[in-house]
PDB file of N, CA, C and O in Angstrom:
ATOM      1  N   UNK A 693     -22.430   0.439  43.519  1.00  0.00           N
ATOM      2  CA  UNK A 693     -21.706   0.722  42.285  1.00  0.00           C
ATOM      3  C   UNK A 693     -20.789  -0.440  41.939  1.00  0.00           C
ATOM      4  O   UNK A 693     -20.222  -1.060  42.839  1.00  0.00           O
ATOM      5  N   UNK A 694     -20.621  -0.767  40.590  1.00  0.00           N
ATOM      6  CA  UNK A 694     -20.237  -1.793  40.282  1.00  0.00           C
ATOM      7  C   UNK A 694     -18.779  -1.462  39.536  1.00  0.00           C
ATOM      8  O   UNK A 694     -18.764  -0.509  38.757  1.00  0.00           O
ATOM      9  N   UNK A 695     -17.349  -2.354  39.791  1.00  0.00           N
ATOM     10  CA  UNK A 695     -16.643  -1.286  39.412  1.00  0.00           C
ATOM     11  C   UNK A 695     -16.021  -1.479  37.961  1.00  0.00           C
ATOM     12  O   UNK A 695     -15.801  -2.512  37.328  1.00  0.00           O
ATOM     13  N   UNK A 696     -15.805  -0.106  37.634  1.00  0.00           N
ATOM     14  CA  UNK A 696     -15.916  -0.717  36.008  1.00  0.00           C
ATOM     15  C   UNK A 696     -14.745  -1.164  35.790  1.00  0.00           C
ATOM     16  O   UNK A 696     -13.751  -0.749  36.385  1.00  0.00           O
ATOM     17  N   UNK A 697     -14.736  -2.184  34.792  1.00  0.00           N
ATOM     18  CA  UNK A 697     -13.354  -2.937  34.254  1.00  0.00           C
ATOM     19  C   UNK A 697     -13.103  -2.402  32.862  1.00  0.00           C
ATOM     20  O   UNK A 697     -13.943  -2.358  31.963  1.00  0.00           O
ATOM     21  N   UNK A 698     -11.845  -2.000  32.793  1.00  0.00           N
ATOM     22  CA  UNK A 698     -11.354  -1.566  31.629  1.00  0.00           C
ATOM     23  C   UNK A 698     -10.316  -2.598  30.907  1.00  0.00           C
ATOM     24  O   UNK A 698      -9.241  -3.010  31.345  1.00  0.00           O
ATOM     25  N   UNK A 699     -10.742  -2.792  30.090  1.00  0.00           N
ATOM     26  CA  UNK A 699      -9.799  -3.604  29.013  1.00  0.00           C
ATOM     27  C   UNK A 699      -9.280  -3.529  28.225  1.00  0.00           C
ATOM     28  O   UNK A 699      -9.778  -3.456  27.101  1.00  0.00           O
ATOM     29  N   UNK A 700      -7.598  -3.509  28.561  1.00  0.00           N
ATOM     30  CA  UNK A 700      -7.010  -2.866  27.196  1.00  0.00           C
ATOM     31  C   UNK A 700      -7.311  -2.912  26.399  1.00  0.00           C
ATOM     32  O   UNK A 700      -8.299  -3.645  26.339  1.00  0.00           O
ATOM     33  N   UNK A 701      -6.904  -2.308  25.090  1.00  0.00           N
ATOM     34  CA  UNK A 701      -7.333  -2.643  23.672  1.00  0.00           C
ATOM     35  C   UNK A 701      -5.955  -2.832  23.278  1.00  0.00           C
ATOM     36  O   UNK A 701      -5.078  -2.118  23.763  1.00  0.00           O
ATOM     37  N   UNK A 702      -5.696  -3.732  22.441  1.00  0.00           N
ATOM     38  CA  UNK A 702      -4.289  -4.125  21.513  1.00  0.00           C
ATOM     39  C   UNK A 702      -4.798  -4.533  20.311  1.00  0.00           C
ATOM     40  O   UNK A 702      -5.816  -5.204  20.140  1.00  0.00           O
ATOM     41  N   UNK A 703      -3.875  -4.000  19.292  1.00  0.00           N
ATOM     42  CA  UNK A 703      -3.763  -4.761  18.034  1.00  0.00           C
ATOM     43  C   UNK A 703      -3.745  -5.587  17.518  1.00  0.00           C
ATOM     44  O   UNK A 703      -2.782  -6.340  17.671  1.00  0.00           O
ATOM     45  N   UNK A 704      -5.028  -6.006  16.403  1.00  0.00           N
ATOM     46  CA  UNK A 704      -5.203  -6.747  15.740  1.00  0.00           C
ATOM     47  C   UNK A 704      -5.369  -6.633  14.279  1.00  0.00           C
ATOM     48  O   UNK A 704      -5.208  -5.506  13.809  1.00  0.00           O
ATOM     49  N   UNK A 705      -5.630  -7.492  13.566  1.00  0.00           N
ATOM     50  CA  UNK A 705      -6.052  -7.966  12.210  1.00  0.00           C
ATOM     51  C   UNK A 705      -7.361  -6.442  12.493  1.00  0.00           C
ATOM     52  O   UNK A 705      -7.899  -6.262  13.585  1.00  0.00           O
ATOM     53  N   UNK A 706      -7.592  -5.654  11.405  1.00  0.00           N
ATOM     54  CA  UNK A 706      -8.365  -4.589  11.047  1.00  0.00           C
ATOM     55  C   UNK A 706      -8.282  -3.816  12.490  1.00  0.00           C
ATOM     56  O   UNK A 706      -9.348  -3.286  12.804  1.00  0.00           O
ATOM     57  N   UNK A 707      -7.349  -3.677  13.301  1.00  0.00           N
ATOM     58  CA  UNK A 707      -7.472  -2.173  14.019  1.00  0.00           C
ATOM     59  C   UNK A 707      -7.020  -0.891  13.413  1.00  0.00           C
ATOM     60  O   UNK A 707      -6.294  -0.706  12.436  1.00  0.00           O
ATOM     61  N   UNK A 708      -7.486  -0.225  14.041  1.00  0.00           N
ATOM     62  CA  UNK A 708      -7.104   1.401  13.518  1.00  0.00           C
ATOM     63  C   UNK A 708      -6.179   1.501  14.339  1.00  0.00           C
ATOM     64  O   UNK A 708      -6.563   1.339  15.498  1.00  0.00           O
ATOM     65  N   UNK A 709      -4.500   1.817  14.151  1.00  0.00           N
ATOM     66  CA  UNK A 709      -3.625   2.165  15.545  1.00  0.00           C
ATOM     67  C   UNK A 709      -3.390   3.704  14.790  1.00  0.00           C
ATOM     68  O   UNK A 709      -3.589   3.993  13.610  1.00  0.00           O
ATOM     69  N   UNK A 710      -2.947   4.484  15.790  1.00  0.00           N
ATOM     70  CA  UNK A 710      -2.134   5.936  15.655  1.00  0.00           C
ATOM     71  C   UNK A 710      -1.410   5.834  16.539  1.00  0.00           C
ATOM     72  O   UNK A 710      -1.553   5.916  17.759  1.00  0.00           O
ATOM     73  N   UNK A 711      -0.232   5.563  15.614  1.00  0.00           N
ATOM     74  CA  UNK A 711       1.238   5.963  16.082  1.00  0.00           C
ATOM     75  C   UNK A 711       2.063   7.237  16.065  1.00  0.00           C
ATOM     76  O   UNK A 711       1.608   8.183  15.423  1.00  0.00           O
ATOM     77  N   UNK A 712       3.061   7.356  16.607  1.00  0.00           N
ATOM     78  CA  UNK A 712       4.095   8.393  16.758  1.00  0.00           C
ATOM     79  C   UNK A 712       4.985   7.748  16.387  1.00  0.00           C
ATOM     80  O   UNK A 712       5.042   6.520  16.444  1.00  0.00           O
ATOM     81  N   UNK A 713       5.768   8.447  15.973  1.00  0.00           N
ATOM     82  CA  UNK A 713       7.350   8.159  15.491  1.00  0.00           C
ATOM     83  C   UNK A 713       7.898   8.947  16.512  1.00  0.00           C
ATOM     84  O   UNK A 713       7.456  10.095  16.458  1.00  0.00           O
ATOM     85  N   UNK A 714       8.572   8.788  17.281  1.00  0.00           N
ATOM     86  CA  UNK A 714       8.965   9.285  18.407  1.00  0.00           C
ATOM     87  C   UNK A 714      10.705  10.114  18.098  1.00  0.00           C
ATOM     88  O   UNK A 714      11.118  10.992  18.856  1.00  0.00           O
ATOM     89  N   UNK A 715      11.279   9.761  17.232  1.00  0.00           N
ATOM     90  CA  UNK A 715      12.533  10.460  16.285  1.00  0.00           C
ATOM     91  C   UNK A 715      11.938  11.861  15.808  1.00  0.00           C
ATOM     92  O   UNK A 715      12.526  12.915  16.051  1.00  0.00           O
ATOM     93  N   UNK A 716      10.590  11.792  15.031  1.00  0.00           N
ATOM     94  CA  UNK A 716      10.515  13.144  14.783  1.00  0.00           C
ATOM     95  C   UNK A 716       8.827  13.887  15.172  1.00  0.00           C
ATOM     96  O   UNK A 716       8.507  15.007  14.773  1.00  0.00           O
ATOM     97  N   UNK A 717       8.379  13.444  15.585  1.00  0.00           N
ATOM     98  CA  UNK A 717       7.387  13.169  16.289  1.00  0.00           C
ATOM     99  C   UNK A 717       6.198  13.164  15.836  1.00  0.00           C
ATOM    100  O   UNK A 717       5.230  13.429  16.548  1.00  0.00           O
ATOM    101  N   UNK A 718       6.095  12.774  14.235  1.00  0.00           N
ATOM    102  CA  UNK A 718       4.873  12.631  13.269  1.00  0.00           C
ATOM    103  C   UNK A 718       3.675  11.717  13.952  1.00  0.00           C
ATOM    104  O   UNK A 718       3.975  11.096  14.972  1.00  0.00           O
ATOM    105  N   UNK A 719       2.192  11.597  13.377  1.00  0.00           N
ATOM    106  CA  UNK A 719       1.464  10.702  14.170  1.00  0.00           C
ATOM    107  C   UNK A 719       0.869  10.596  12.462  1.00  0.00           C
ATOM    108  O   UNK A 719       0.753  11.382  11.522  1.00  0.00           O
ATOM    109  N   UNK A 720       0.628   9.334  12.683  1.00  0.00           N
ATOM    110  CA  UNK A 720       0.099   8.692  11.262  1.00  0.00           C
ATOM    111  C   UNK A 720      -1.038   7.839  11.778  1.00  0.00           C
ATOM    112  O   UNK A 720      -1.134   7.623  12.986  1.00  0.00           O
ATOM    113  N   UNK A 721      -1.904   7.345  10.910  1.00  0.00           N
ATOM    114  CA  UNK A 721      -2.732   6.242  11.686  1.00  0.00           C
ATOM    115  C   UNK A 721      -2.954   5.540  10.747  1.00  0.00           C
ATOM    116  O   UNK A 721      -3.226   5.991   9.634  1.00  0.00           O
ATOM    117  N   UNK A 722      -2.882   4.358  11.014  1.00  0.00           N
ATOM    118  CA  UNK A 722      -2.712   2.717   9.773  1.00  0.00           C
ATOM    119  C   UNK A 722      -3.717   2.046  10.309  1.00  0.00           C
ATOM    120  O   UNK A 722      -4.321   2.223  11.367  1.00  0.00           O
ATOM    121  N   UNK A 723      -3.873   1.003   9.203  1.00  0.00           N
ATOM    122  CA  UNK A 723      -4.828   0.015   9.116  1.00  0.00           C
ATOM    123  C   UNK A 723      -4.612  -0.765   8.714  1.00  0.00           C
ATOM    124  O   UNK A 723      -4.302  -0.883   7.529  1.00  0.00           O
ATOM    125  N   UNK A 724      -4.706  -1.968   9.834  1.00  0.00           N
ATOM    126  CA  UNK A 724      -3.811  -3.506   9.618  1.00  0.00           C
ATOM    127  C   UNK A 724      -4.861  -4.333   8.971  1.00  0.00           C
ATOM    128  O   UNK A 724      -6.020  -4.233   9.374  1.00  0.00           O
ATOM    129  N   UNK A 725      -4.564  -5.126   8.022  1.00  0.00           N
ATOM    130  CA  UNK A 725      -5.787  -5.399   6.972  1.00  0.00           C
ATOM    131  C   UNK A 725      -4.711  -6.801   6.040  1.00  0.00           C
ATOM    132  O   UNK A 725      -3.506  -6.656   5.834  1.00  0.00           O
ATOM    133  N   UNK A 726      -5.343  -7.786   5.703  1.00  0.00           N
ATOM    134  CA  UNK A 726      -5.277  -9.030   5.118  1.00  0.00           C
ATOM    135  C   UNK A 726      -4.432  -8.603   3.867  1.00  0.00           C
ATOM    136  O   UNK A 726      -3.302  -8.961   3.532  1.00  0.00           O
ATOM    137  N   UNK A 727      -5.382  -7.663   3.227  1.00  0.00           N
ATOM    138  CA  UNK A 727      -4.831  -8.231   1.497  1.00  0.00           C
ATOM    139  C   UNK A 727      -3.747  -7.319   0.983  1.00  0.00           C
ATOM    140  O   UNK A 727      -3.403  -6.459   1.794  1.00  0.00           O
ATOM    141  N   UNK A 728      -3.344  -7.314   0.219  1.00  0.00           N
ATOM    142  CA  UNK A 728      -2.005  -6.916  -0.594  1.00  0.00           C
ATOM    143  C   UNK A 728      -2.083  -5.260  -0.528  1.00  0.00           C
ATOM    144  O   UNK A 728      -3.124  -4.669  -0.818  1.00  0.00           O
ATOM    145  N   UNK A 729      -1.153  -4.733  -0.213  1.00  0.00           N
ATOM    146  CA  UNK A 729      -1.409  -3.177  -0.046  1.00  0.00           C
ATOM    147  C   UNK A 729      -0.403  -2.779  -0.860  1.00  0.00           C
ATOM    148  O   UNK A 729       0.331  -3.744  -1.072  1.00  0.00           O
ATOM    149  N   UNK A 730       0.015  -1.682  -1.483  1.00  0.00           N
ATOM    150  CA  UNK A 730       1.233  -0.576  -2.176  1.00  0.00           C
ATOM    151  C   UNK A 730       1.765  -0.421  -1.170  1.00  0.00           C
ATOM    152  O   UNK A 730       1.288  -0.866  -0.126  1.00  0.00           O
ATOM    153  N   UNK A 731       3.342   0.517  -1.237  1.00  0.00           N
ATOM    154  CA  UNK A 731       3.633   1.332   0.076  1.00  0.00           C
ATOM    155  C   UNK A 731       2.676   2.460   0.155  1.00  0.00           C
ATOM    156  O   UNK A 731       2.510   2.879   1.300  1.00  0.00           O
ATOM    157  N   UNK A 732       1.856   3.188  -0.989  1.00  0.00           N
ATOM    158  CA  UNK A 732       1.850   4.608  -0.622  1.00  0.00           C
ATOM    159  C   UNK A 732      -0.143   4.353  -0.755  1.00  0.00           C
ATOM    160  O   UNK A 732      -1.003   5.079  -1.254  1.00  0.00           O
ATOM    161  N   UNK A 733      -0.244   2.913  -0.006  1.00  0.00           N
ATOM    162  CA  UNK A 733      -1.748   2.985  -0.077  1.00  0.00           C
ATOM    163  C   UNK A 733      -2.459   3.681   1.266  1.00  0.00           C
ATOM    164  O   UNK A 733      -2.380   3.423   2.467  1.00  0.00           O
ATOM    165  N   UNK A 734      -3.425   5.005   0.251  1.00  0.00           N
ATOM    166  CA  UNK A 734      -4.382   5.499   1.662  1.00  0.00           C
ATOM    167  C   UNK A 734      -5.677   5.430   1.283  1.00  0.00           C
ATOM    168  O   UNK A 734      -6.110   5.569   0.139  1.00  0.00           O
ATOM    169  N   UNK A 735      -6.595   5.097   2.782  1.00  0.00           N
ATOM    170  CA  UNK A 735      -7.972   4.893   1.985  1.00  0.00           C
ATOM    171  C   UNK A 735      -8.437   5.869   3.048  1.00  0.00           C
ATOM    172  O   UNK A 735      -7.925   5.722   4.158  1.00  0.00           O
ATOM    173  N   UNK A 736      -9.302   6.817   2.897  1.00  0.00           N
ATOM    174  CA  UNK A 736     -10.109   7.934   3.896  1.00  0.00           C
ATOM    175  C   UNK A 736      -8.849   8.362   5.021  1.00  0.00           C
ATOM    176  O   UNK A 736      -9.132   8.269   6.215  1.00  0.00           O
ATOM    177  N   UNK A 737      -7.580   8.790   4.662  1.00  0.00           N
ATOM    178  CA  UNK A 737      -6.679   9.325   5.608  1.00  0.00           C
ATOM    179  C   UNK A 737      -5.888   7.958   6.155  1.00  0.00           C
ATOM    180  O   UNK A 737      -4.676   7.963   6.371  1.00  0.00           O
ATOM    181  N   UNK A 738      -6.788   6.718   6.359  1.00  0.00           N
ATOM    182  CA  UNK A 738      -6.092   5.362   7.019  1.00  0.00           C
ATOM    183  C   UNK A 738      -4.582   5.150   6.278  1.00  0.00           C
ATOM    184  O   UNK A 738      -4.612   5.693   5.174  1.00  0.00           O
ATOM    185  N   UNK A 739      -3.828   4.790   6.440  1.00  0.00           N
ATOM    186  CA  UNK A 739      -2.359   4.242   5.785  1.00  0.00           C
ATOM    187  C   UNK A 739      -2.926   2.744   5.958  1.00  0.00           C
ATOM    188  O   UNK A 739      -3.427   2.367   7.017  1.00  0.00           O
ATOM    189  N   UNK A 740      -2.788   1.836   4.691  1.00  0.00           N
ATOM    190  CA  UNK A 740      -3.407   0.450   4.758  1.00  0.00           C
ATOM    191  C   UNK A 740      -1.971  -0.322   5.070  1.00  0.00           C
ATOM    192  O   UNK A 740      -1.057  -0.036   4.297  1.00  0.00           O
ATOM    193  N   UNK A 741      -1.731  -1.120   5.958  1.00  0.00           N
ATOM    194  CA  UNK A 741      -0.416  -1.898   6.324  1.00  0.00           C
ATOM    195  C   UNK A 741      -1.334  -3.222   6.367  1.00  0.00           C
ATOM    196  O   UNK A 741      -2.450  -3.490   6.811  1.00  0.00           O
ATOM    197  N   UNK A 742       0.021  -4.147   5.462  1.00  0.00           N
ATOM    198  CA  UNK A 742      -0.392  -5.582   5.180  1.00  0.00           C
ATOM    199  C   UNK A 742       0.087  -6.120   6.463  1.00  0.00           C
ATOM    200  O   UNK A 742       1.131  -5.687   6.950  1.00  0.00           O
ATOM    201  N   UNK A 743      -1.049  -7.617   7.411  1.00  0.00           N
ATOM    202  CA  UNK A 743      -0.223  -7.562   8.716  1.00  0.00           C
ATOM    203  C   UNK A 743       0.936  -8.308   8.581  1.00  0.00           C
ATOM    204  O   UNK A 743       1.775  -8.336   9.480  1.00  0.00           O
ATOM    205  N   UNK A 744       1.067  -8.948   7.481  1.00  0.00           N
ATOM    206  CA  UNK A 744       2.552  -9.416   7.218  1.00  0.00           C
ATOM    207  C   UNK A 744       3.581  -8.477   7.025  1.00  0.00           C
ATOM    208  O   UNK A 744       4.693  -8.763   6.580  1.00  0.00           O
ATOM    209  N   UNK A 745       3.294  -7.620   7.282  1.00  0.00           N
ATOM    210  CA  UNK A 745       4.656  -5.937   6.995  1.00  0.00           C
ATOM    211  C   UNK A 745       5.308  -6.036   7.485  1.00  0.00           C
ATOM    212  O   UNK A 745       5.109  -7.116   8.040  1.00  0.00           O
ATOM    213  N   UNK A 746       6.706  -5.420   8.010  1.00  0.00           N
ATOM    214  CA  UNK A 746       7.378  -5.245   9.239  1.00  0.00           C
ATOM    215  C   UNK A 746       7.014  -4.259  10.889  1.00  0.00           C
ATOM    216  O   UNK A 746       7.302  -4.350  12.083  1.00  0.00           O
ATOM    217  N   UNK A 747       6.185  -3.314   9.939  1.00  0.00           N
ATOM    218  CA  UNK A 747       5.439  -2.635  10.816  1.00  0.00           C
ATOM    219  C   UNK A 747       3.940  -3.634  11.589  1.00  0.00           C
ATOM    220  O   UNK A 747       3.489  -3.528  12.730  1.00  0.00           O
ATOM    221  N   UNK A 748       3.630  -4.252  10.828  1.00  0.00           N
ATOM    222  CA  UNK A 748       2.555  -4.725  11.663  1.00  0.00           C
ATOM    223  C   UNK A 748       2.747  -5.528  12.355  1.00  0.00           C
ATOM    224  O   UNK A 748       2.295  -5.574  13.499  1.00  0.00           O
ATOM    225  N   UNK A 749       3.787  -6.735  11.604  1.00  0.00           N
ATOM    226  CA  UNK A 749       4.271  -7.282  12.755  1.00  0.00           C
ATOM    227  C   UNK A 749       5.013  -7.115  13.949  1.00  0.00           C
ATOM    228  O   UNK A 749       5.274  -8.012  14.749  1.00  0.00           O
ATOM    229  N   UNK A 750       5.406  -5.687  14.048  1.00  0.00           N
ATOM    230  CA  UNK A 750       6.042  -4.835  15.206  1.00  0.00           C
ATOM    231  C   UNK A 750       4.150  -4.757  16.312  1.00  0.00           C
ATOM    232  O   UNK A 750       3.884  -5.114  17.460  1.00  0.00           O
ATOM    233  N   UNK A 751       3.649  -4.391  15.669  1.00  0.00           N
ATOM    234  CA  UNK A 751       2.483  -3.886  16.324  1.00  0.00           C
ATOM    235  C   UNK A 751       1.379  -4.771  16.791  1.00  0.00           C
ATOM    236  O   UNK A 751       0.607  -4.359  17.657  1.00  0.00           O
ATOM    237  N   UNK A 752       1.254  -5.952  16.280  1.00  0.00           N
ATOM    238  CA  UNK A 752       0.305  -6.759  16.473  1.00  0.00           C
ATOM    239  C   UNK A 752       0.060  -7.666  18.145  1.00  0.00           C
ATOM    240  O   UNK A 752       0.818  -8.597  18.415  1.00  0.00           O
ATOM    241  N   UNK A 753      -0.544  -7.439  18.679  1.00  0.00           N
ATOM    242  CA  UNK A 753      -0.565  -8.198  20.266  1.00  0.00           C
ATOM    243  C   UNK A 753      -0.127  -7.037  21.282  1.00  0.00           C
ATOM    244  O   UNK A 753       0.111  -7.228  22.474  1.00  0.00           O
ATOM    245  N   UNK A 754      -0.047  -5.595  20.509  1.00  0.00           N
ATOM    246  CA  UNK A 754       0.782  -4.508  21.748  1.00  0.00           C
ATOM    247  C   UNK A 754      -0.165  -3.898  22.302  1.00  0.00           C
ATOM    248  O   UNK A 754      -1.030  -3.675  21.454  1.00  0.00           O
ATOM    249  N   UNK A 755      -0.495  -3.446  23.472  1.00  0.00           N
ATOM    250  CA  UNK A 755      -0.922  -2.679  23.849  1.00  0.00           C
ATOM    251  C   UNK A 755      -1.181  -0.973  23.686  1.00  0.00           C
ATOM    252  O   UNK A 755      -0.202  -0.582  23.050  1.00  0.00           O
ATOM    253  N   UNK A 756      -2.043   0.164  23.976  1.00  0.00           N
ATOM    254  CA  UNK A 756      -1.386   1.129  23.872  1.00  0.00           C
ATOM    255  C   UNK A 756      -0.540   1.391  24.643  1.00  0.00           C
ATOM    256  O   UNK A 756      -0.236   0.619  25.552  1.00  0.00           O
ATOM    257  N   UNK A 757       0.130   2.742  24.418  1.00  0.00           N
ATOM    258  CA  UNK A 757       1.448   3.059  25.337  1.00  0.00           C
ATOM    259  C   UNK A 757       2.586   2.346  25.352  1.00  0.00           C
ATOM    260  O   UNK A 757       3.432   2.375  26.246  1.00  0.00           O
ATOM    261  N   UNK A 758       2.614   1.669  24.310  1.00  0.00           N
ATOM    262  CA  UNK A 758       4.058   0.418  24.342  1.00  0.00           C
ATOM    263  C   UNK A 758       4.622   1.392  23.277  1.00  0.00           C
ATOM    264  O   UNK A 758       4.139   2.069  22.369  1.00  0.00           O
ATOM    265  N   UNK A 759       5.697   1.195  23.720  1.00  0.00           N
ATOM    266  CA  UNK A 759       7.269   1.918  22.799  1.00  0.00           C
ATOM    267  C   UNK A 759       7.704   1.052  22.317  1.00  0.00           C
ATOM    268  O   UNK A 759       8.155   0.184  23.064  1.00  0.00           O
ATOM    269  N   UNK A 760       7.791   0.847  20.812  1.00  0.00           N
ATOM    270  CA  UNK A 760       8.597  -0.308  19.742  1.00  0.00           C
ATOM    271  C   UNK A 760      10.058  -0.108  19.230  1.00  0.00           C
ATOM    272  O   UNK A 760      10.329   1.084  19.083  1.00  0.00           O
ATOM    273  N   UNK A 761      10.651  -0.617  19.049  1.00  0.00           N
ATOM    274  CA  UNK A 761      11.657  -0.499  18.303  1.00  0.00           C
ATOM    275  C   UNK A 761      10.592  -0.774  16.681  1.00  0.00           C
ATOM    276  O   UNK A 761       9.519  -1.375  16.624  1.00  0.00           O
ATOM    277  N   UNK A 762      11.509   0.038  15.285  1.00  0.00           N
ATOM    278  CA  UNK A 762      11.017  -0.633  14.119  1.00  0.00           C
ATOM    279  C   UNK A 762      12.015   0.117  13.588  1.00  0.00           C
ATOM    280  O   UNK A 762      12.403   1.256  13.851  1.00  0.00           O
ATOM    281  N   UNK A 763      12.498  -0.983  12.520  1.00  0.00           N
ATOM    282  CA  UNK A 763      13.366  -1.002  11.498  1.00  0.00           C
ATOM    283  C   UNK A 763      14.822  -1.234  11.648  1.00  0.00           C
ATOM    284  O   UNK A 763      15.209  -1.181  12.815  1.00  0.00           O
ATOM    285  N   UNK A 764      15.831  -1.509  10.640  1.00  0.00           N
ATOM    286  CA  UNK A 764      17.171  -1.362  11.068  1.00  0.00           C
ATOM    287  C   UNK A 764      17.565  -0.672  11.747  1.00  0.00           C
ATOM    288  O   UNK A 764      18.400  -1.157  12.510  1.00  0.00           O
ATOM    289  N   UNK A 765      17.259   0.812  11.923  1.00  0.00           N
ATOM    290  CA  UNK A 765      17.789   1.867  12.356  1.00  0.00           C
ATOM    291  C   UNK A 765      17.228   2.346  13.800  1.00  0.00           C
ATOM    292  O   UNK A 765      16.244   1.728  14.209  1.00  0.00           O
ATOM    293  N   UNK A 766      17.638   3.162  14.444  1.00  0.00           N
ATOM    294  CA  UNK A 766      16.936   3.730  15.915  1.00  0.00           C
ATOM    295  C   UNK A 766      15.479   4.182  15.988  1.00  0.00           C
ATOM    296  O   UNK A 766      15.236   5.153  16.704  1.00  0.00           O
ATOM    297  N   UNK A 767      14.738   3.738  15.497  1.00  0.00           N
ATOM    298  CA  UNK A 767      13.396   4.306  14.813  1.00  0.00           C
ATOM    299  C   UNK A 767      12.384   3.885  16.076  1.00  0.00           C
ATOM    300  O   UNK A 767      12.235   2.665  16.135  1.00  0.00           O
ATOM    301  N   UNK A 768      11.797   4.490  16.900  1.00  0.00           N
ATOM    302  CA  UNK A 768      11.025   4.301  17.894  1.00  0.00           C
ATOM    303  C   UNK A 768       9.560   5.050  17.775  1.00  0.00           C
ATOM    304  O   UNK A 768       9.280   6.242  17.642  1.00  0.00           O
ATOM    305  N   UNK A 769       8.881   4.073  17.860  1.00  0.00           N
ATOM    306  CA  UNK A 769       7.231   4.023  17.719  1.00  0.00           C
ATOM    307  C   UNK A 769       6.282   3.966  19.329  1.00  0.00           C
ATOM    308  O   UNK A 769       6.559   3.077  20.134  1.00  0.00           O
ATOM    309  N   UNK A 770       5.239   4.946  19.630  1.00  0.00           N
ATOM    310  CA  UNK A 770       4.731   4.548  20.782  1.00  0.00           C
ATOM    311  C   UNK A 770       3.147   4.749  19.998  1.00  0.00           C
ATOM    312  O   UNK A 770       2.642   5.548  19.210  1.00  0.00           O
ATOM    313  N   UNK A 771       2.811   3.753  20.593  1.00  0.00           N
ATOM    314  CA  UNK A 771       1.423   3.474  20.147  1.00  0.00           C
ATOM    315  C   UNK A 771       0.029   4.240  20.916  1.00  0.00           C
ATOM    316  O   UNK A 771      -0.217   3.864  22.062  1.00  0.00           O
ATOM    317  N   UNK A 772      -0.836   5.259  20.318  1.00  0.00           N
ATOM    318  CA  UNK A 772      -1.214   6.647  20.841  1.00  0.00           C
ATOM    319  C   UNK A 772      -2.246   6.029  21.178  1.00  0.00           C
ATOM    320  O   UNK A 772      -2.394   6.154  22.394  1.00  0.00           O
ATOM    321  N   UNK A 773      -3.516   5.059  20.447  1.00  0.00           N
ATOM    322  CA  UNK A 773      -4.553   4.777  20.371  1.00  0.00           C
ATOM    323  C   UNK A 773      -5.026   3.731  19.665  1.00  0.00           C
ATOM    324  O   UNK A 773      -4.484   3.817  18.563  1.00  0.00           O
ATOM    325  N   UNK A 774      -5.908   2.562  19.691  1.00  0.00           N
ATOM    326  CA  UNK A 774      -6.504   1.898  19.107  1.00  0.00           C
ATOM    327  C   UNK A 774      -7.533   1.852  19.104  1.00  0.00           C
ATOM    328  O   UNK A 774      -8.124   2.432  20.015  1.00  0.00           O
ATOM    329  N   UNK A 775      -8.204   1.223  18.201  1.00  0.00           N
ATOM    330  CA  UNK A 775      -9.535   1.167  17.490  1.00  0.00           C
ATOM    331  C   UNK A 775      -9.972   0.156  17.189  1.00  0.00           C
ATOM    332  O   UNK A 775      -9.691  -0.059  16.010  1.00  0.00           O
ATOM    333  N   UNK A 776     -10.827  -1.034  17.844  1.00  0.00           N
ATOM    334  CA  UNK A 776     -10.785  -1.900  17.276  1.00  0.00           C
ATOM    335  C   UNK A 776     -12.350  -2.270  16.993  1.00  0.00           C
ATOM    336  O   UNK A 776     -13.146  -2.113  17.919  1.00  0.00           O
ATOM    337  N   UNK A 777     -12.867  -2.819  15.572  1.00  0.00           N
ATOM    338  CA  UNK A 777     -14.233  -2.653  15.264  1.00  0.00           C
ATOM    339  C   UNK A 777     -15.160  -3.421  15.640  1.00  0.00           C
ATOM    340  O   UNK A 777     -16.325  -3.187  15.317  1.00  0.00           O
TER     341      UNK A 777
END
């Protein structure tokens, strides 16, 4: 038996992450993507985040299971799952 290697997955340019907001314990799932997004852009349930955001750039290179700080305020993010295509 050969043993299997698992490799994290972290965030990139077009992953799917689902996060928690860990303050109130919502789970949303975004999609880090190149071009110009609204705030209130959704495409098939995805939340589209530009990776120049503040959020993406919180998220980009993390692993799952990493706990973020984001925003001015006490706002803590743990990262549930990624997806990457």
């Amino acid at each position: 038996l050969k043993p299997k290697i698992i490799t994290p997955k972290f965030v990139k340019l077009n992953s799917k992450v689902k996060i928690k907001y860990l303050n109130n314990n919502n789970n949303i799932i975004v999609k880090i993507v190149e071009k110009h997004v609204d705030k209130k852009n959704i495409e098939n349930g995805l939340h589209l985040v530009n990776i120049n955001s503040p959020l993406a750039q919180v998220l980009i290179d993390k692993p799952i299971g990493e706990i973020l700080k984001f925003g001015k305020l006490d706002n803590y993010i743990e990262i549930m799952d990624v997806i990457n295509e």
